[in-house]
Amino acid sequence: MGIFDFLTGGSQPPPGGVRGVAQVVSATRHNGRGIYQNCRMHLVLQAPGLAPYAAEFHGLVHHRRWPTPGATLPVSIDPHNPRAFAILWDEVPDPAVVARQQAERLAQAMRDRPAPGAGPPLSDVAPDPLSQLERLAALRAQGVLTEAEFEHQKRRILGT
């Protein structure tokens, strides 16, 4: 194990390791300075043949692979010593790319179904004669329409 592997939390998979996943429960924030920064995480690890268990990670992480709570990370776990695990950082997608893909999927889903409470497009809705007459009466009361204009529009709305 080299110094970089030591600093990055032992990024080399353990010999005979079992592939699994680590669910990120909490992670320190990236402060925006530097390519690599120290990261502390609380994780729940699981793999075939191993019961899920809590673990901690302390090590350097590249800013383009910075984990967030709720993320799932690929790991390799030593089946004989489950405390020995390695996060497979080369397989962790860039969070910005993942966020962009999620936003596109959400936008597509929203385009595919109408918004809650939204009725049909206004062009498909037949105008309500009563509300139209009320609006005309209000315009007449404000002096916007003359009596003759009001009567003409009323006949048009009522179809007489």
Coordinates of C-alpha atoms in Angstrom, one line a residue:
M1 CA 0.0 0.0 0.0
G2 CA 1.5 3.3 -1.1
I3 CA 1.2 6.7 0.7
F4 CA -1.6 7.8 -1.7
D5 CA -3.6 4.7 -1.1
F6 CA -3.2 5.3 2.6
L7 CA -4.3 8.9 2.3
T8 CA -7.3 8.0 0.1
G9 CA -8.6 5.4 2.6
G10 CA -7.0 2.4 1.0
S11 CA -8.5 2.6 -2.5
Q12 CA -7.1 -0.8 -3.6
P13 CA -9.8 -3.5 -3.3
P14 CA -8.9 -6.2 -0.7
P15 CA -7.7 -9.5 -2.2
G16 CA -10.6 -11.8 -2.6
G17 CA -13.0 -8.9 -2.0
V18 CA -16.7 -9.2 -2.6
R19 CA -18.4 -6.5 -4.6
G20 CA -21.1 -4.6 -2.8
V21 CA -22.5 -1.1 -2.2
A22 CA -22.1 1.6 0.4
Q23 CA -25.1 3.8 1.1
V24 CA -23.8 7.3 2.2
V25 CA -25.6 8.3 5.4
S26 CA -23.5 11.5 6.0
A27 CA -20.5 13.1 4.4
T28 CA -18.5 16.2 5.2
R29 CA -18.9 19.1 2.7
H30 CA -16.4 19.9 0.0
N31 CA -15.2 23.5 0.7
G32 CA -14.5 24.3 -2.9
R33 CA -10.7 24.5 -2.5
G34 CA -8.4 22.0 -4.0
I35 CA -8.8 19.0 -6.2
Y36 CA -8.6 16.4 -3.4
Q37 CA -9.9 17.0 0.1
N38 CA -10.3 15.0 3.2
C39 CA -13.7 13.4 3.5
R40 CA -15.4 11.7 6.4
M41 CA -18.4 9.6 5.8
H42 CA -20.8 7.4 7.7
L43 CA -21.8 4.5 5.5
V44 CA -24.0 1.4 5.5
L45 CA -22.2 -1.4 3.6
Q46 CA -23.8 -4.5 2.1
A47 CA -22.7 -7.3 -0.2
P48 CA -24.0 -10.8 -1.1
G49 CA -23.4 -13.1 1.9
L50 CA -22.8 -10.2 4.3
A51 CA -25.3 -8.6 6.6
P52 CA -25.5 -4.8 6.2
Y53 CA -23.4 -3.0 8.7
A54 CA -22.3 0.6 9.6
A55 CA -18.8 1.8 8.8
E56 CA -16.9 5.0 8.6
F57 CA -14.6 6.3 5.8
H58 CA -11.8 8.8 6.3
G59 CA -9.7 9.7 3.3
L60 CA -8.9 12.0 0.4
V61 CA -11.6 12.3 -2.3
H62 CA -11.5 13.9 -5.7
H63 CA -13.9 16.9 -6.0
R64 CA -15.6 15.3 -9.0
R65 CA -16.4 12.2 -7.0
W66 CA -17.5 14.0 -3.8
P67 CA -20.3 11.9 -2.2
T68 CA -23.6 13.2 -0.9
P69 CA -26.0 11.7 1.6
G70 CA -28.2 9.2 -0.1
A71 CA -25.6 8.3 -2.8
T72 CA -24.7 4.7 -3.4
L73 CA -21.0 3.9 -3.9
P74 CA -19.5 0.7 -5.3
V75 CA -17.3 -1.1 -2.9
S76 CA -15.2 -4.1 -2.5
I77 CA -15.4 -5.8 0.9
D78 CA -13.1 -8.4 2.5
P79 CA -15.5 -11.2 3.4
H80 CA -13.2 -12.4 6.2
N81 CA -12.8 -8.9 7.7
P82 CA -15.8 -6.7 6.7
R83 CA -14.1 -3.7 8.3
A84 CA -11.6 -3.9 5.4
F85 CA -13.3 -2.3 2.4
A86 CA -12.4 -0.1 -0.5
I87 CA -14.6 2.4 -2.3
L88 CA -14.2 1.8 -6.1
W89 CA -13.7 5.5 -6.9
D90 CA -13.0 4.9 -10.6
E91 CA -16.6 3.6 -10.9
V92 CA -18.3 6.5 -9.1
P93 CA -20.0 8.8 -11.6
D94 CA -19.4 12.5 -11.5
P95 CA -22.3 14.0 -9.3
A96 CA -22.8 16.9 -11.7
V97 CA -23.5 14.4 -14.6
V98 CA -25.8 12.3 -12.3
A99 CA -27.7 15.5 -11.3
R100 CA -28.0 16.6 -14.9
Q101 CA -29.4 13.2 -15.9
Q102 CA -31.9 13.2 -13.0
A103 CA -33.0 16.7 -13.9
E104 CA -33.6 15.6 -17.6
R105 CA -35.6 12.5 -16.5
L106 CA -37.7 14.6 -14.1
A107 CA -38.3 17.3 -16.8
Q108 CA -39.3 14.5 -19.3
A109 CA -41.7 13.0 -16.8
M110 CA -43.3 16.4 -16.2
R111 CA -43.7 17.0 -19.9
D112 CA -45.3 13.6 -20.3
R113 CA -48.0 14.2 -17.7
P114 CA -50.1 17.4 -17.0
A115 CA -49.3 19.3 -13.9
P116 CA -51.5 18.6 -10.8
G117 CA -54.7 20.7 -10.9
A118 CA -54.1 21.7 -14.5
G119 CA -57.1 21.4 -16.7
P120 CA -57.2 21.2 -20.4
P121 CA -55.5 23.9 -22.5
L122 CA -57.4 27.2 -22.5
S123 CA -58.1 26.8 -26.2
D124 CA -60.0 23.6 -25.4
V125 CA -62.1 25.1 -22.7
A126 CA -65.5 26.5 -23.7
P127 CA -66.0 30.0 -22.2
D128 CA -68.4 30.2 -19.3
P129 CA -71.3 32.5 -20.4
L130 CA -72.1 33.6 -16.9
S131 CA -68.6 34.7 -16.1
Q132 CA -68.4 36.4 -19.4
L133 CA -71.6 38.4 -18.7
E134 CA -70.3 39.3 -15.2
R135 CA -67.1 40.6 -16.7
L136 CA -69.0 42.6 -19.3
A137 CA -71.3 44.0 -16.6
A138 CA -68.2 45.1 -14.6
L139 CA -66.7 46.8 -17.7
R140 CA -70.0 48.6 -18.3
A141 CA -70.1 49.7 -14.6
Q142 CA -66.5 51.1 -14.9
G143 CA -67.5 53.0 -18.0
V144 CA -65.3 51.0 -20.3
L145 CA -68.2 49.8 -22.4
T146 CA -71.2 51.8 -23.5
E147 CA -74.8 50.4 -23.0
A148 CA -74.9 49.6 -26.8
E149 CA -71.6 47.8 -26.7
F150 CA -72.7 45.9 -23.6
E151 CA -76.0 44.8 -25.3
H152 CA -74.2 43.8 -28.5
Q153 CA -71.7 41.6 -26.6
K154 CA -74.4 40.1 -24.4
R155 CA -76.4 39.0 -27.5
R156 CA -73.2 37.5 -29.0
I157 CA -72.5 35.5 -25.7
L158 CA -76.1 34.3 -25.4
G159 CA -76.3 33.5 -29.1
T160 CA -79.4 35.6 -29.7

